[in-house]
Coordinates of C-alpha atoms and ligand atoms in Angstrom, one line a residue:
X13 CA 16.5 27.7 5.5
X14 CA 17.7 25.3 8.2
X15 CA 14.6 25.7 10.3
X16 CA 12.5 24.7 7.2
X17 CA 14.7 21.7 6.5
X18 CA 14.5 20.4 10.1
X19 CA 10.7 21.0 10.3
X20 CA 8.8 17.7 10.9
X21 CA 6.5 16.5 8.3
X22 CA 4.1 13.7 8.8
X23 CA 4.0 10.8 6.3
X24 CA 0.6 11.0 4.6
X25 CA 0.4 7.2 5.1
X26 CA 0.6 7.7 8.9
X27 CA -2.1 10.4 8.6
X28 CA -4.3 7.9 6.9
X29 CA -3.7 5.0 9.3
X30 CA -6.7 3.8 11.3
X31 CA -7.0 5.6 14.6
X32 CA -6.1 3.6 17.7
X33 CA -8.3 6.0 19.9
X34 CA -11.8 6.1 18.5
X35 CA -12.6 9.3 20.4
X36 CA -9.7 11.5 19.4
X37 CA -8.9 11.5 15.7
X38 CA -7.6 15.1 15.7
X39 CA -4.5 14.0 17.7
X40 CA -3.6 11.7 14.8
X41 CA -3.7 14.7 12.5
X42 CA -1.7 17.0 14.7
X43 CA 1.5 17.1 12.7
X44 CA 1.9 18.9 9.4
X45 CA 0.9 16.9 6.4
X46 CA 3.4 16.9 3.6
X47 CA 2.2 19.5 1.2
X48 CA 0.8 17.6 -1.7
X49 CA -1.6 18.0 -4.6
X50 CA -4.2 15.7 -6.2
X51 CA -4.0 16.6 -9.9
X52 CA -4.0 13.0 -11.2
X53 CA -4.7 9.6 -9.8
X54 CA -0.9 9.1 -10.4
X55 CA -0.2 11.5 -7.5
X56 CA -1.2 8.7 -5.1
X57 CA 0.8 5.5 -4.8
X58 CA -1.2 2.2 -4.8
X59 CA -0.7 1.9 -1.0
X60 CA -1.8 5.5 -0.5
X61 CA -5.0 4.8 -2.4
X62 CA -5.9 1.9 -0.1
X63 CA -4.9 4.0 3.0
X64 CA -7.2 6.7 1.7
X65 CA -10.0 4.2 1.4
X66 CA -9.4 3.2 5.1
X67 CA -9.7 6.8 6.1
X68 CA -12.8 7.2 3.9
X69 CA -14.5 4.2 5.7
X70 CA -13.8 5.8 9.1
X71 CA -15.2 9.2 7.9
X72 CA -18.3 7.5 6.5
X73 CA -18.9 5.3 9.6
X74 CA -18.1 7.9 12.3
X75 CA -18.5 11.4 10.8
X76 CA -19.0 13.0 14.3
X77 CA -15.5 11.9 15.3
X78 CA -14.0 14.2 12.6
X79 CA -16.2 17.2 13.2
X80 CA -14.0 20.2 13.6
X81 CA -10.7 18.6 12.5
X82 CA -10.3 21.2 9.8
X83 CA -11.6 24.2 11.9
X84 CA -10.1 27.4 10.7
X85 CA -9.1 26.0 7.3
X86 CA -10.3 27.8 4.2
X87 CA -10.7 26.4 0.7
X88 CA -11.4 28.2 -2.6
X89 CA -13.1 26.5 -5.6
X90 CA -12.8 28.0 -9.1
X91 CA -15.1 26.2 -11.5
X92 CA -14.9 26.9 -15.3
X93 CA -17.7 24.3 -15.9
X94 CA -21.1 23.5 -14.2
X95 CA -21.3 21.0 -11.3
X96 CA -23.9 19.5 -9.0
X97 CA -22.1 16.7 -7.2
X98 CA -18.5 18.0 -7.1
X99 CA -19.4 21.4 -5.8
X100 CA -21.9 20.3 -3.2
X101 CA -19.9 17.4 -1.9
X102 CA -16.8 19.6 -1.4
X103 CA -18.8 22.3 0.2
X104 CA -20.7 20.0 2.5
X105 CA -17.6 17.9 3.3
X106 CA -15.5 20.9 4.2
X107 CA -18.3 22.3 6.3
X108 CA -18.8 19.0 8.2
X109 CA -15.0 19.0 9.0
X110 CA -15.3 22.5 10.4
X111 CA -13.6 24.4 7.6
X112 CA -15.0 27.0 5.2
X113 CA -15.3 27.3 1.5
X114 CA -15.4 30.1 -1.1
X115 CA -16.9 29.3 -4.5
X116 CA -15.9 31.3 -7.5
X117 CA -18.1 30.8 -10.6
X118 CA -15.6 30.9 -13.4
X119 CA -18.0 29.7 -16.1
X120 CA -18.0 33.1 -17.9
X121 CA -14.3 33.2 -18.7
X122 CA -11.2 31.0 -18.2
X123 CA -9.4 31.3 -14.9
X124 CA -6.3 32.8 -16.5
X125 CA -8.1 35.3 -18.8
X126 CA -7.6 38.3 -16.5
X127 CA -4.2 37.6 -15.0
X128 CA -1.5 34.9 -15.1
X129 CA -1.9 31.7 -13.2
X130 CA 1.5 32.5 -11.5
X131 CA 0.1 35.7 -10.1
X132 CA -3.2 34.2 -9.1
X133 CA -1.4 31.3 -7.3
X134 CA 0.8 33.7 -5.3
X135 CA -2.3 35.7 -4.3
X136 CA -4.3 32.7 -3.2
X137 CA -1.6 31.0 -1.2
X138 CA -1.4 34.2 1.0
X139 CA -5.1 33.9 2.0
X140 CA -6.3 30.3 1.5
X141 CA -5.2 26.8 2.7
X142 CA -6.3 24.8 -0.4
X143 CA -7.4 25.3 -4.0
X144 CA -9.9 23.2 -5.9
X145 CA -10.1 23.7 -9.7
X146 CA -12.6 22.5 -12.4
X147 CA -11.1 23.5 -15.7
X148 CA -11.1 22.9 -19.4
X149 CA -7.3 22.7 -19.7
X150 CA -5.5 20.1 -17.6
X151 CA -2.4 22.3 -17.7
X152 CA -4.2 25.0 -15.7
X153 CA -4.5 22.6 -12.8
X154 CA -0.9 21.4 -13.2
X155 CA 0.4 25.0 -13.4
X156 CA -1.5 26.1 -10.3
X157 CA -0.1 23.1 -8.4
X158 CA 3.4 24.0 -9.5
X159 CA 3.0 27.7 -8.5
X160 CA 0.9 27.6 -5.4
X161 CA 2.4 26.8 -2.0
X162 CA -0.8 25.2 -0.8
X163 CA -2.4 21.9 -2.0
X164 CA -4.4 21.9 -5.3
X165 CA -7.1 19.4 -6.1
X166 CA -8.3 18.6 -9.6
X167 CA -12.1 18.6 -9.5
X168 CA -12.3 17.6 -13.2
X169 CA -10.2 18.7 -16.2
X170 CA -10.3 17.6 -19.8
X171 CA -7.8 14.9 -18.9
X172 CA -8.8 13.5 -15.5
X173 CA -11.4 13.4 -12.8
X174 CA -9.5 11.8 -9.9
X175 CA -12.0 12.5 -7.1
X176 CA -14.7 10.7 -9.0
X177 CA -12.6 7.7 -9.8
X178 CA -11.5 7.3 -6.2
X179 CA -15.1 7.4 -5.1
X180 CA -15.9 4.8 -7.7
X181 CA -13.2 2.3 -6.6
X182 CA -14.1 2.9 -3.0
X183 CA -17.7 2.0 -3.9
X184 CA -16.5 -1.2 -5.6
X185 CA -14.4 -2.1 -2.5
X186 CA -17.6 -1.7 -0.4
X187 CA -19.4 -4.2 -2.7
X188 CA -16.6 -6.7 -3.6
X189 CA -13.9 -6.3 -0.9
X190 CA -10.6 -7.2 -2.6
X191 CA -10.3 -5.0 -5.6
X192 CA -7.5 -7.1 -7.1
X193 CA -10.0 -9.8 -7.8
X194 CA -12.6 -7.8 -9.8
X195 CA -13.0 -7.3 -13.5
X196 CA -13.9 -3.7 -14.2
X197 CA -15.2 -2.7 -17.6
X198 CA -15.6 0.8 -19.1
X199 CA -17.3 1.4 -22.4
X200 CA -17.7 4.8 -24.2
X201 CA -15.7 7.9 -24.7
X202 CA -11.9 7.8 -24.0
X203 CA -12.3 10.9 -21.8
X204 CA -11.3 12.2 -18.4
X205 CA -13.3 9.5 -16.6
X206 CA -11.8 6.7 -18.6
X207 CA -8.3 8.0 -17.9
X208 CA -8.8 8.3 -14.1
X209 CA -10.6 5.0 -14.0
X210 CA -7.8 3.2 -15.9
X211 CA -5.1 4.7 -13.6
X212 CA -7.2 3.8 -10.5
X213 CA -8.0 0.3 -11.7
X214 CA -4.3 -0.2 -12.4
X215 CA -3.3 1.1 -9.0
X216 CA -5.7 -1.3 -7.1
X217 CA -4.5 -4.3 -9.2
X218 CA -7.9 -5.0 -10.9
X219 CA -8.5 -6.5 -14.3
X220 CA -9.6 -3.4 -16.4
X221 CA -11.2 -3.6 -19.8
X222 CA -11.8 -0.3 -21.7
X223 CA -13.6 -0.2 -25.0
X224 CA -13.9 3.1 -27.0
X225 CA -14.7 3.9 -30.6
X226 CA -11.4 4.0 -32.6
X227 CA -11.4 7.8 -33.1
X228 CA -12.3 8.4 -29.4
X229 CA -9.6 6.4 -27.7
X230 CA -7.5 7.0 -24.6
X231 CA -4.6 9.4 -24.3
X232 CA -1.5 7.3 -25.0
X233 CA 0.4 9.0 -22.2
X234 CA -2.2 7.9 -19.7
X235 CA -2.1 4.4 -21.1
X236 CA 1.7 4.3 -20.7
X237 CA 1.4 5.6 -17.1
X238 CA -1.3 3.0 -16.3
X239 CA 0.8 0.1 -17.8
X240 CA 3.8 1.2 -15.6
X241 CA 1.5 1.1 -12.5
X242 CA 0.1 -2.3 -13.6
X243 CA 3.6 -3.7 -13.8
X244 CA 3.9 -2.9 -10.1
X245 CA 0.5 -4.1 -9.0
X246 CA 0.0 -7.0 -11.4
X247 CA -3.2 -5.4 -12.7
X248 CA -4.4 -6.6 -16.1
X249 CA -5.3 -3.9 -18.6
X250 CA -7.1 -4.4 -21.9
X251 CA -7.7 -1.5 -24.3
X252 CA -10.3 -2.5 -26.9
X253 CA -12.7 -1.2 -29.5
X254 CA -15.5 -3.9 -29.0
X255 CA -17.8 -3.1 -26.1
X256 CA -19.0 -6.7 -26.0
X257 CA -15.5 -8.0 -25.4
X258 CA -14.9 -5.5 -22.7
X259 CA -18.1 -6.3 -20.8
X260 CA -17.9 -10.1 -21.1
X261 CA -17.6 -11.6 -17.6
X262 CA -17.3 -8.1 -15.9
X263 CA -18.1 -7.5 -12.2
X264 CA -18.9 -3.9 -13.0
X265 CA -19.8 -2.0 -16.1
X266 CA -19.2 1.8 -16.2
X267 CA -20.1 4.4 -18.8
X268 CA -20.1 8.2 -19.1
X269 CA -21.4 10.9 -21.4
X270 CA -20.7 10.5 -25.1
X271 CA -20.2 14.2 -25.3
X272 CA -18.4 15.7 -22.3
X273 CA -18.7 19.3 -21.1
X274 CA -17.1 21.4 -23.8
X275 CA -18.0 18.9 -26.5
X276 CA -21.8 19.3 -26.5
X277 CA -21.7 20.7 -30.1
X278 CA -20.4 17.3 -31.2
X279 CA -23.3 15.4 -29.6
X280 CA -25.2 14.6 -32.8
X281 CA -22.1 13.3 -34.7
X282 CA -21.0 11.3 -31.6
X283 CA -24.5 9.8 -31.1
X284 CA -24.2 7.8 -34.3
X285 CA -20.7 6.6 -33.6
X286 CA -21.3 5.7 -30.0
X287 CA -24.6 3.9 -30.5
X288 CA -23.0 0.4 -30.3
X289 CA -21.5 1.5 -26.9
X290 CA -24.9 2.1 -25.2
X291 CA -25.2 0.2 -21.9
X292 CA -28.5 -1.6 -22.3
X293 CA -29.9 -4.8 -21.0
X294 CA -28.5 -6.8 -24.0
X295 CA -24.9 -5.5 -23.2
X296 CA -25.3 -6.1 -19.5
X297 CA -26.3 -9.7 -20.1
X298 CA -22.7 -10.4 -21.2
X299 CA -21.4 -9.3 -17.8
X300 CA -21.6 -11.5 -14.6
X301 CA -25.2 -11.9 -13.3
X302 CA -24.3 -9.8 -10.2
X303 CA -22.5 -7.1 -12.3
X304 CA -23.0 -3.5 -11.0
X305 CA -23.8 -0.7 -13.3
X306 CA -21.8 2.5 -12.7
X307 CA -21.9 6.1 -14.0
X308 CA -20.3 9.3 -12.7
X309 CA -23.5 11.3 -13.5
X310 CA -24.9 13.4 -15.0
X311 CA -26.4 10.6 -17.2
X312 CA -28.0 11.1 -20.6
X313 CA -30.7 8.5 -20.4
X314 CA -31.5 6.9 -23.7
X315 CA -28.0 7.7 -25.0
X316 CA -25.0 6.1 -23.1
X317 CA -27.4 4.2 -20.8
X318 CA -31.0 3.1 -20.9
X319 CA -33.5 3.7 -18.1
X320 CA -33.8 0.0 -17.6
X321 CA -30.1 -0.3 -16.7
X322 CA -29.6 2.8 -14.7
X323 CA -32.8 2.2 -12.7
X324 CA -32.0 -1.5 -12.1
X325 CA -31.3 -3.0 -8.7
X326 CA -27.7 -3.5 -9.8
X327 CA -27.2 0.2 -10.5
X328 CA -25.0 1.9 -7.8
X329 CA -24.9 5.4 -9.3
X330 CA -26.3 7.0 -6.2
X331 CA -23.8 5.1 -3.9
X332 CA -21.1 6.5 -6.1
X333 CA -22.5 10.0 -5.7
X334 CA -22.8 9.6 -1.9
X335 CA -19.2 8.4 -1.7
X336 CA -18.0 11.5 -3.4
X337 CA -18.7 13.2 -0.1
X338 CA -16.8 10.7 2.0
X339 CA -13.8 10.3 -0.3
X340 CA -13.4 14.1 -0.6
X341 CA -13.5 14.5 3.1
X342 CA -10.7 12.0 3.4
X343 CA -8.7 13.9 0.7
X344 CA -9.2 17.2 2.6
X345 CA -8.1 15.6 5.9
X346 CA -5.1 14.1 4.1
X347 CA -4.1 17.3 2.4
X348 CA -4.8 19.7 5.2
X349 CA -3.9 17.6 8.2
X350 CA -6.1 19.4 10.6
X351 CA -3.2 20.4 12.8
X352 CA -0.2 22.5 12.2
X353 CA -0.2 21.8 8.5
X354 CA -1.4 25.2 7.6
X355 CA 2.0 26.6 8.9
X356 CA 4.1 24.2 6.9
X357 CA 7.4 25.2 5.3
X358 CA 5.8 25.9 1.9
X359 CA 3.7 28.6 3.3
X360 CA 5.6 31.8 4.2
X361 CA 2.5 33.6 5.5
X362 CA 0.8 33.6 8.8
X363 CA -3.0 33.2 8.7
X364 CA -5.4 35.6 10.3
Ligands
CP402 N1 -19.8 13.4 -11.4 C1 -19.6 14.8 -11.3 O1 -18.5 15.2 -11.2 O2 -20.7 15.5 -11.3 P1 -20.8 17.1 -11.4 O3 -20.4 17.5 -12.8 O4 -22.3 17.4 -11.1 O5 -19.9 17.7 -10.4
NVA403 N1 -16.8 13.2 -18.8 C1 -17.8 14.1 -18.2 C2 -17.8 13.9 -16.7 C3 -18.8 14.7 -15.9 C4 -18.7 14.5 -14.5 C5 -17.5 15.5 -18.5 O1 -16.3 15.9 -18.5 O2 -18.4 16.3 -18.8

């Protein structure tokens, strides 16, 4: 045990500090990263989120400097739901860092249908350096993170979509700079996106206004967590039921599907309830003139957003999609280190 306890671990903050030597980022990553997971936005401190954004900027500006930093690393992705952006940005991102990816299409049955998550975790950690999960149940991601001795990333669960929310606030930082000065509005379903955006907005110290229909509100545990973060960062959080109030004076207006994956059978019933929450030109006029339109995609044009708004000059939906690649590369570098991290104390196995 003693040798484990004395093993050096690099502070993830140090890992995410800007490099002093432009030409040699791998040296900065040569110590073992603390084994961590990204299950929720709450897994990152406000300072770590800003540090992650710094690393993301470097990866975006100078991708060639990071080519090969994850050489030899292997990532597995189990997806219980379909994906375009998340799958491809993780695969392309890992490839551009020199690592490899295995994708398991888990859409035909739940991940734990054949054997227990405990047993799956203790298999995977013997072969693989990092696990990415897209699940129905959030507890599946939490349990995998508890059992597996390698990092676990939530690539969307029913409760959160942290990678998307991080890409979104990085996109806002590119446009506005200081995130503590912006008013961010979300209107629509109190779903996984709304939860991660609320937590991320609280962490960066923004003014956040969220409006949902009464019966489709936010998870109270997430709201409590966000309020605790906001006490620390001085963020201002408003939870509303009137979309017009939420959007008034906003710098950015965000919406998402009215019926998320797994709720498609409720689409008709929801369409009537959510109609006043549609982001159209009339609603956008209440926001600041420069206000950005944001959506995680896939969008349901004519439902939660009109063509006029999503195709407008103020729409940044494809910037958000692009930034999924850059933010996830930063997350991978942060979690895997790129150096001796793969032989960290949590992993009792030697890799081939
Ligand atoms: N925004 C997002 O996560 O897209 P996919 O469902 O296509 O991965
Ligand atoms: N709330 C949506 C997000 C898709 C990226 C869903 O869960 O389907």
